[in-house]
XYZ file of C-alpha atoms in Angstrom:
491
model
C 50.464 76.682 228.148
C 54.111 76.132 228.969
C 55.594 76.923 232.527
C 56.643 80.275 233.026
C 60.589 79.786 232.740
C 63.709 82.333 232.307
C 67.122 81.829 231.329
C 69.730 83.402 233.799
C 73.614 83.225 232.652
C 72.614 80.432 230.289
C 71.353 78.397 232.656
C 66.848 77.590 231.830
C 65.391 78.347 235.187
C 61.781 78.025 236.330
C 59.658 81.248 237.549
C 57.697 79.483 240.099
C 56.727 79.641 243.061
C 57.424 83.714 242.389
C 54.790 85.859 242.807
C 53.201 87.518 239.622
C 54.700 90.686 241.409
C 58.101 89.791 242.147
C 60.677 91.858 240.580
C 63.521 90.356 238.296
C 65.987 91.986 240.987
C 64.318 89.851 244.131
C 64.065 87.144 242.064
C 67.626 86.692 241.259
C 68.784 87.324 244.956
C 66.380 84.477 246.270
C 68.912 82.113 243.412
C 71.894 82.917 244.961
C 73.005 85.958 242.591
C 73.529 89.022 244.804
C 76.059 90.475 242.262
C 72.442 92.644 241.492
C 71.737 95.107 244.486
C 68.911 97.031 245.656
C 70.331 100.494 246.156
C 66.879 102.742 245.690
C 64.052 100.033 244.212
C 62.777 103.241 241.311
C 65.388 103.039 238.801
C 68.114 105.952 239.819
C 70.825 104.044 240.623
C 71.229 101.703 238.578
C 72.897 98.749 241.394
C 70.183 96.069 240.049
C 70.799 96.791 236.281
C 71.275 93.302 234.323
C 71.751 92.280 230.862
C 68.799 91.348 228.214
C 68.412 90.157 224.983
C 66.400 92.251 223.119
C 65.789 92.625 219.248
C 68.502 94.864 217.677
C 68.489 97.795 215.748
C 71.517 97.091 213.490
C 71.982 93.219 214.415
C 69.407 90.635 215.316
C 70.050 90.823 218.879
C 71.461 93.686 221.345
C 72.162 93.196 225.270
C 69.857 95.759 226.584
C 70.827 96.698 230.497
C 67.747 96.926 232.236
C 66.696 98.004 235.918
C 65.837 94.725 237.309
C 64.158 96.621 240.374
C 61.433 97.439 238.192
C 60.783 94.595 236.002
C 58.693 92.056 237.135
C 59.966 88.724 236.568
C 56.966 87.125 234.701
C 57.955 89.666 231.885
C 60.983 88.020 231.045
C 59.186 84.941 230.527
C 61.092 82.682 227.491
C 64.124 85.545 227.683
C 67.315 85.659 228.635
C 69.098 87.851 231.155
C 72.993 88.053 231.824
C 73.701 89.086 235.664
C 77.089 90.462 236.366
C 78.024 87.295 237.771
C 77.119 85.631 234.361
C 79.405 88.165 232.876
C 82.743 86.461 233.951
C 84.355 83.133 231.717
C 84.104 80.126 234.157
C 87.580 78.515 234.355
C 88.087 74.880 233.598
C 89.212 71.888 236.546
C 88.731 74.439 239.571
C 90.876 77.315 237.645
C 89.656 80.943 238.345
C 87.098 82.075 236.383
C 88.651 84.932 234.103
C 86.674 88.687 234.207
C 84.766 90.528 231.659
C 86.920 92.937 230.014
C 84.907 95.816 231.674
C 85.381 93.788 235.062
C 88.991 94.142 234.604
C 89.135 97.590 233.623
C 87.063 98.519 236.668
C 89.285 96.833 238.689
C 92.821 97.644 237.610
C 91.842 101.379 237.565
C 90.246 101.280 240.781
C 86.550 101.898 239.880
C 85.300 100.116 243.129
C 85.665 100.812 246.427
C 83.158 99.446 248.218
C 81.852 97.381 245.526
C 78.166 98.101 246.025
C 77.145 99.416 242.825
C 80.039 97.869 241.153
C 77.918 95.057 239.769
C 75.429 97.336 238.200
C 77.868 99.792 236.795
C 79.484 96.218 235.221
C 76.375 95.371 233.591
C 75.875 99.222 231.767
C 79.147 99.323 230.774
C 78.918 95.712 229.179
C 75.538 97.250 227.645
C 77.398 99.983 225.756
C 80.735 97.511 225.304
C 78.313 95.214 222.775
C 76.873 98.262 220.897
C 77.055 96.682 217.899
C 77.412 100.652 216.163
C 80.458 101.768 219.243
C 83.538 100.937 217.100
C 81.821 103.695 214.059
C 81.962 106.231 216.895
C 85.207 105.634 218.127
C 87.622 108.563 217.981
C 91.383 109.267 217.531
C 93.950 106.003 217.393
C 96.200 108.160 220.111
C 93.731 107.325 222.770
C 92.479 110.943 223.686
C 89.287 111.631 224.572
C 86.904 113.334 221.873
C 87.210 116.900 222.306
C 83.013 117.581 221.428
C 81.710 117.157 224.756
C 83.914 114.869 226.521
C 81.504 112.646 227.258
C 82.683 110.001 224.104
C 85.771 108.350 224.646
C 88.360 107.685 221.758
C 86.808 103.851 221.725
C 83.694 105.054 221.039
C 81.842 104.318 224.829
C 79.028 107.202 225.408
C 79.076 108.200 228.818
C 75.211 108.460 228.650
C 75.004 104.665 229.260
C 75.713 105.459 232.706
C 73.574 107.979 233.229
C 71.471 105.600 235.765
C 74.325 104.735 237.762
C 75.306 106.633 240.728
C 78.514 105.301 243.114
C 78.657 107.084 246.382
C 82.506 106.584 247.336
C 84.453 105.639 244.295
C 84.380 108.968 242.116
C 83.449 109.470 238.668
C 86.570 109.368 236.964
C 88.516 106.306 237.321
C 84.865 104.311 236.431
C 85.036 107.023 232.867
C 88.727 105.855 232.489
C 87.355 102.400 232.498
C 84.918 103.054 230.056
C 86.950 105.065 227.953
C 89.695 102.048 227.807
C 88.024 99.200 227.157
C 88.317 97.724 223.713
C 85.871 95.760 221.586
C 84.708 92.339 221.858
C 87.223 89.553 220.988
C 85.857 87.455 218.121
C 85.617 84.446 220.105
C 83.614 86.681 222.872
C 79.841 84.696 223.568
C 77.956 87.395 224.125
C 79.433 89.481 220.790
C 78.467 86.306 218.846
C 75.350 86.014 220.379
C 74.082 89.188 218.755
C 74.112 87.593 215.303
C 71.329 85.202 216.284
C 67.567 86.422 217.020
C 66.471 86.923 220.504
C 64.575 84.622 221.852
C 60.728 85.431 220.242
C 58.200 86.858 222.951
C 55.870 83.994 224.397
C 52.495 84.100 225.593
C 52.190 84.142 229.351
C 49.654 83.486 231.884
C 51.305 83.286 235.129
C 48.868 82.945 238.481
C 50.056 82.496 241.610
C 46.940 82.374 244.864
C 44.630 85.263 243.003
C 46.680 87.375 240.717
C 48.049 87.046 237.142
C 50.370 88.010 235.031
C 49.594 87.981 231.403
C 51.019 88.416 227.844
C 48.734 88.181 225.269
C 50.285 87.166 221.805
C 48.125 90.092 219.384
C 46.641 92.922 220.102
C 43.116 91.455 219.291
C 43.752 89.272 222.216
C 45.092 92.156 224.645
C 41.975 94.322 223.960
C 39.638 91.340 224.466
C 41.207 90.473 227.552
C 41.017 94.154 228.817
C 37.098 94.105 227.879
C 37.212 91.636 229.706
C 39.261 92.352 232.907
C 38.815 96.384 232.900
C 40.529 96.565 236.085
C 43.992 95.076 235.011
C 47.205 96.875 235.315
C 48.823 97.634 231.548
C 52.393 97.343 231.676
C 55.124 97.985 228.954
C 58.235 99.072 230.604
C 57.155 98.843 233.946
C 59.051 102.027 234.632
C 56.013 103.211 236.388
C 54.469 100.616 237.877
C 57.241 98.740 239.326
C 57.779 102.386 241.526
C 54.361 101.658 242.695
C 54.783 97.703 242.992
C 58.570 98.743 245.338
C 57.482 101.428 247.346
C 53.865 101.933 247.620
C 53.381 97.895 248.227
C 50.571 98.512 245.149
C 49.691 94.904 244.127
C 47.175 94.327 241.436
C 44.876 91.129 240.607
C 45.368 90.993 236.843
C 48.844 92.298 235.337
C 48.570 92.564 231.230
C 51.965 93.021 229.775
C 52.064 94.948 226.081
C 55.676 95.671 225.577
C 56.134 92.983 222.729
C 52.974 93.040 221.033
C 53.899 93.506 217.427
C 51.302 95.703 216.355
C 52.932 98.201 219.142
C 56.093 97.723 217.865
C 56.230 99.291 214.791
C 58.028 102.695 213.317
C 56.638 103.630 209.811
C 58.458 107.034 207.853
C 56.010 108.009 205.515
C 55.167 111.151 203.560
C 52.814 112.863 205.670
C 53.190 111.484 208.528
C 55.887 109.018 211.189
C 54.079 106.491 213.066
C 55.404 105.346 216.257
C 54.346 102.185 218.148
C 53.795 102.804 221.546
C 56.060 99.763 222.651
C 58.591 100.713 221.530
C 61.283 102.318 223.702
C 62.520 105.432 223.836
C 66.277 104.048 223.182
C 64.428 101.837 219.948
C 63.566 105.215 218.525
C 66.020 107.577 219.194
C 68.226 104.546 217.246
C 65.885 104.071 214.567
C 64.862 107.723 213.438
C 68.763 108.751 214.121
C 67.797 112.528 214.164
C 65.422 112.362 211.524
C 62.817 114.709 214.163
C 65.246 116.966 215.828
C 63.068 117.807 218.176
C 63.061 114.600 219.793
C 66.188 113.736 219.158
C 66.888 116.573 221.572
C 64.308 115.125 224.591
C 65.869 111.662 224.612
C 69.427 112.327 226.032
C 67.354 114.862 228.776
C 64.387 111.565 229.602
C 65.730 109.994 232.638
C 68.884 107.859 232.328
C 69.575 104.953 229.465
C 68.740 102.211 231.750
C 65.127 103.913 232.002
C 65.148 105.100 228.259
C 66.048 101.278 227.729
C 62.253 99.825 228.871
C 59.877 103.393 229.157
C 57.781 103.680 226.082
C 56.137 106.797 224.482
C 52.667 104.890 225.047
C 53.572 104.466 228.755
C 54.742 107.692 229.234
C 51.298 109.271 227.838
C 49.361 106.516 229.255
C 49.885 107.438 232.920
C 48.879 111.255 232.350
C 51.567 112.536 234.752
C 51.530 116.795 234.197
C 55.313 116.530 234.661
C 56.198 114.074 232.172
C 58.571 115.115 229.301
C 57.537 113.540 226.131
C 53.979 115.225 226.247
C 55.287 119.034 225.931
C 57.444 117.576 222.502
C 54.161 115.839 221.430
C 52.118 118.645 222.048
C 54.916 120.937 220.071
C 54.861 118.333 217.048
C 50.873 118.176 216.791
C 51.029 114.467 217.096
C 47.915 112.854 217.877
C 47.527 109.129 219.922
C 46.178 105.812 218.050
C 43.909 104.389 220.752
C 42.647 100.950 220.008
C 39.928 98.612 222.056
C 37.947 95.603 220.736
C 36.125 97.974 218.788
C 38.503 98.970 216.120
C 40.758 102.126 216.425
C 40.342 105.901 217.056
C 42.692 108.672 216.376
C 42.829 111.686 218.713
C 45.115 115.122 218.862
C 47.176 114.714 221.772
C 45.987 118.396 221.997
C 42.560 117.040 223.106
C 44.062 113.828 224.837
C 44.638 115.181 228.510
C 41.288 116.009 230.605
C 42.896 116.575 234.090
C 45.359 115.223 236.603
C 46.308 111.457 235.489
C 43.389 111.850 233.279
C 42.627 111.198 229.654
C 39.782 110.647 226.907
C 41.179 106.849 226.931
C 38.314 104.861 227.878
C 38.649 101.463 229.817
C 39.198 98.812 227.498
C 41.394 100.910 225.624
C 45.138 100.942 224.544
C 47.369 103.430 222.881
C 48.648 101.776 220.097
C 50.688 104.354 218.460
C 51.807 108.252 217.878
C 51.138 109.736 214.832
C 53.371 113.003 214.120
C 52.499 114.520 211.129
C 55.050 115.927 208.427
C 56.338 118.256 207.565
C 58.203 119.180 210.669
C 58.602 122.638 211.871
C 62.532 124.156 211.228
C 62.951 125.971 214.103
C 62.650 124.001 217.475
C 63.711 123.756 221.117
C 63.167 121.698 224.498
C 64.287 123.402 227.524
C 64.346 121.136 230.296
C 64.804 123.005 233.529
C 65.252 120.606 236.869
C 68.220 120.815 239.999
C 69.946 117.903 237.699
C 71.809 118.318 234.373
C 70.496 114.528 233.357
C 68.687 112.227 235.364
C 65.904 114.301 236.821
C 62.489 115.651 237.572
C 61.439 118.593 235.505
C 60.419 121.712 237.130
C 59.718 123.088 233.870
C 59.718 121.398 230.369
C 59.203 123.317 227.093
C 58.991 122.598 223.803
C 59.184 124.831 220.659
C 58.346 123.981 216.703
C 57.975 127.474 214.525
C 57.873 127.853 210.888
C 59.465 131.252 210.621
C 59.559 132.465 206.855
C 61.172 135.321 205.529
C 61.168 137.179 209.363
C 58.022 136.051 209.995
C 56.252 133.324 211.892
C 54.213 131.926 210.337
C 53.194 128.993 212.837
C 53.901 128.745 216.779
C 53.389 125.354 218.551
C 54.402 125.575 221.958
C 54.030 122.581 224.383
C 54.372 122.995 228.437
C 54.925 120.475 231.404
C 54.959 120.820 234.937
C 52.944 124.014 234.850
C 49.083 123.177 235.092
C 47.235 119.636 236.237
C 47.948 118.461 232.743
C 50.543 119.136 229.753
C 49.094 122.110 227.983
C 49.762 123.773 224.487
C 50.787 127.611 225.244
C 47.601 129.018 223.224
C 48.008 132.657 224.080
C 51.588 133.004 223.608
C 51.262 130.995 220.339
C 48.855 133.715 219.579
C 51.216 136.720 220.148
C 53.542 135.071 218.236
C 51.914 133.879 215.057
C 51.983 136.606 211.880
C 54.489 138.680 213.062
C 57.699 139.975 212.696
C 60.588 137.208 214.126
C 62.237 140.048 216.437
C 63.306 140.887 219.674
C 60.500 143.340 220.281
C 58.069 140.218 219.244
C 59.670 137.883 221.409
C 59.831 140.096 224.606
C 56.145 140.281 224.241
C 55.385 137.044 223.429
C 57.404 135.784 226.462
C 55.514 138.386 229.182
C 52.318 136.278 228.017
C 54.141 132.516 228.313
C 54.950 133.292 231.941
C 51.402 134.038 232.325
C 50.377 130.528 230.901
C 49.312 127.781 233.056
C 48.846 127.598 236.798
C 51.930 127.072 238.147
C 52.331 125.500 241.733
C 55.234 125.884 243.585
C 56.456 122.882 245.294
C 59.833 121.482 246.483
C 61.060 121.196 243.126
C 60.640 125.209 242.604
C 58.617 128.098 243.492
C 55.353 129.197 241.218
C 57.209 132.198 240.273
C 60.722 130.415 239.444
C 58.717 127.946 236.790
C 57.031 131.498 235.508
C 60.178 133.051 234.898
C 61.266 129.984 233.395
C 58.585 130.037 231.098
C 59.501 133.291 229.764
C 63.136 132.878 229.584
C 62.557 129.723 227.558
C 61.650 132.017 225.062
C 64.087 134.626 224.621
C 66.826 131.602 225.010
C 65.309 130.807 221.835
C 65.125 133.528 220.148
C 68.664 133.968 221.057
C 70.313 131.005 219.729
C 68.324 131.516 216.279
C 69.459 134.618 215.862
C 73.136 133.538 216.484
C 72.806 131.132 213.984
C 72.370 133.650 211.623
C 75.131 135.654 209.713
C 75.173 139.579 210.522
């Protein structure tokens, strides 16, 4: 097998002697390239984020920014990565090497102070500069800012791709009137051209250093032999999760098996009873690739941590670790989708519904992998996820709700009602799904129904909030609801 090697601002750069655990941020420091910072080593801040090649939605290849705090560097084995030092044109005969257009607009409308997260912010904003789909966005030729939300600027540039950066001394709004004035790519630009080639294809890895290993299998007949083999090893797609553990719980582990390019995980089939999602692929793939086609996620994604997470977690990764507070298991739950879990075996299918068995706990046996979310059509009409945490974006639930009724002529007919952060696992709201189904869509209804959805669960209170704030909560999920359906319709 080849040598583990990585190619950093175009230059082909061997892994070793890097341990299977170091992280793509350390590992770029120890070369010299301290443009990429460790501000909080779990993926908030955003001062380590770096540039990837990654396979594109609408072109071959999009420049995916990435927390490098999390990833370990063994998974970009064969890629390439773009630092924000890579970002700059090197000048010829000594000359000054000339900045990235986002480097200049961050500078000239003094977006840096003390420059700290500077080079991460850079590397976002050069993220969103290459969307390949920005200039279909952009707004008004007289340079004003879209008047929807305020969050798009007239080039197009969605403020959301810097949702994972924070900057304590600069301000917000000279780095958005960077963003907002930066144009797109020159035709000559390297990186803009580079999208029109493939990425580089994922490579089968087996990386040891002393007694643990890193591995990438190349099928998923291999990766479920390997864990029948090695039931102990760590499964990592994004790494979102484990690279918290690997930073700040000094968790190491002896066998590391990486899934996040497997193409049997990687797929996204529309069909007519039913959307299959792999579970490798990440949360930005989909939210591109369905493009609202299920509303109801379409509404979690912008609300699921910041782009530079949405950019590497997966839906299998999220549902793998079992957390109680994650937020794509009260949509799931909402959407009856059920898990694909494959071993060396062959495959099972189970409702999601049935998936959870207590804290960090599932029916998933060892040996086994979630391949893929099934969510069966048709999709409910009326939905909702309420999202209630001390952050608008970027943040912790204290509550997470999901709704998917049928409601036909005033009545509903169906209730599916998914919960997190309430109980030891995500839970479907039985009882208040109960009050709710076969009768009358009306305030009377609803009151009801929400004095039994503050009942449901067993709701802890912790620093996040009290037991009886997420109660409340619960029921005032409800009437929200109701309220913005009936606003929607004519008196």
């Amino acid at each position: 097998m080849v040598a583990a090697r990585i190619t950093v601002n175009g230059k082909d750069t061997p892994i070793a002697p890097a341990a299977p655990h170091t992280t793509v941020l350390d590992f770029l420091r120890e070369r010299g390239l301290t443009g990429t910072k460790e501000g909080c080593a779990e993926g908030e801040c955003g001062a380590c984020s770096v540039l990837v090649a990654r396979p594109g939605v609408h072109r071959p290849t999009d420049w995916v920014a990435v927390n490098a705090c999390l990833v370990p560097v063994a998974a970009l084995d064969g890629q390439e990565v773009v630092t924000s030092e890579g970002l700059a044109t090197a000048g010829e005969g000594g000359t000054p090497a000339a900045l990235h257009p986002v480097q200049q607009e961050l500078a000239v409308r003094g977006g840096s102070q003390c420059g700290y997260c500077t080079p991460g912010f850079v590397c976002s904003m050069a993220s969103e500069y290459y969307r390949p789909d920005r200039c279909a966005h952009a707004g008004p030729a007289d340079g004003a800012v879209r008047a929807d939300d305020g969050e798009h600027g007239p080039n197009g540039f969605d403020l959301h791709a810097l949702s994972g950066n924070l900057c304590r001394c600069t301000g917000y709004r000279p780095i958005r009137d960077a963003a907002f004035a930066v144009g797109m790519p020159a035709e000559d630009d390297p990186l803009a051209r580079r999208r029109e080639q493939s990425p580089p294809a994922p490579v089968a890895t087996r990386y040891a250093q002393g007694d643990r290993t890193f591995l990438r299998p190349e099928s998923l007949a291999e990766a479920v032999r390997l864990l029948r083999e090695r039931p102990e090893a760590v499964v990592v797609a994004g790494s979102t999760d484990w690279g918290v553990e690997v930073n700040l719980r000094s968790r190491r582990a002896g066998c590391v098996v990486a899934v996040d390019r497997l193409p049997e995980l990687r797929t996204l089939h529309v069909g007519p009873d039913r959307i299959e999602i792999g579970a490798a692929q990440t949360l930005t793939e989909i939210e591109r690739r369905l493009g609202g086609e299920v509303p109801l996620l379409a509404e979690l994604f912008p609300q699921f941590a910041s782009r530079l997470i949405r950019n590497s977690a997966t839906l299998g990764g999220n549902l793998g670790t079992g957390s109680p507070i994650g937020d794509s298991p009260p949509v799931l739950l909402a959407l009856e989708a059920s898990v694909v879990l494959a071993d060396a075996d062959g495959e099972r299918e189970v409702p999601l519904a049935d998936y959870f068995t207590g804290y960090r706990q599932s029916v998933r046996r060892p040996g086994e992998l979630i391949r893929a979310v099934r969510v069966p059509l048709p999709l409910s009409p009326v939905t909702a996820f309420h999202k209630i945490a001390k952050r608008r974006f970027d943040d912790i639930s204290s509550v997470a709700v999901a709704f998917a009724l049928d409601v036909e002529d005033g009545t509903v007919r169906t209730a599916r009602i998914g919960l997190g952060g309430v109980a030891a696992t995500p839970i479907r709201a039985l009882a208040t799904e109960a009050a709710l189904e076969g009768r009358p869509w009306t305030a009377r209804t609803v009151e009801a129904a929400a004095r039994v959805l503050r009942t449901e669960g067993t709701p802890m209170g912790d620093h996040r909030a009290s037991a009886g704030y997420r109660s409340a909560m619960l029921g005032q999920s409800l009437l929200k609801l109701y309220a913005r359906t009936t606003e929607a319709v004519p008196s």
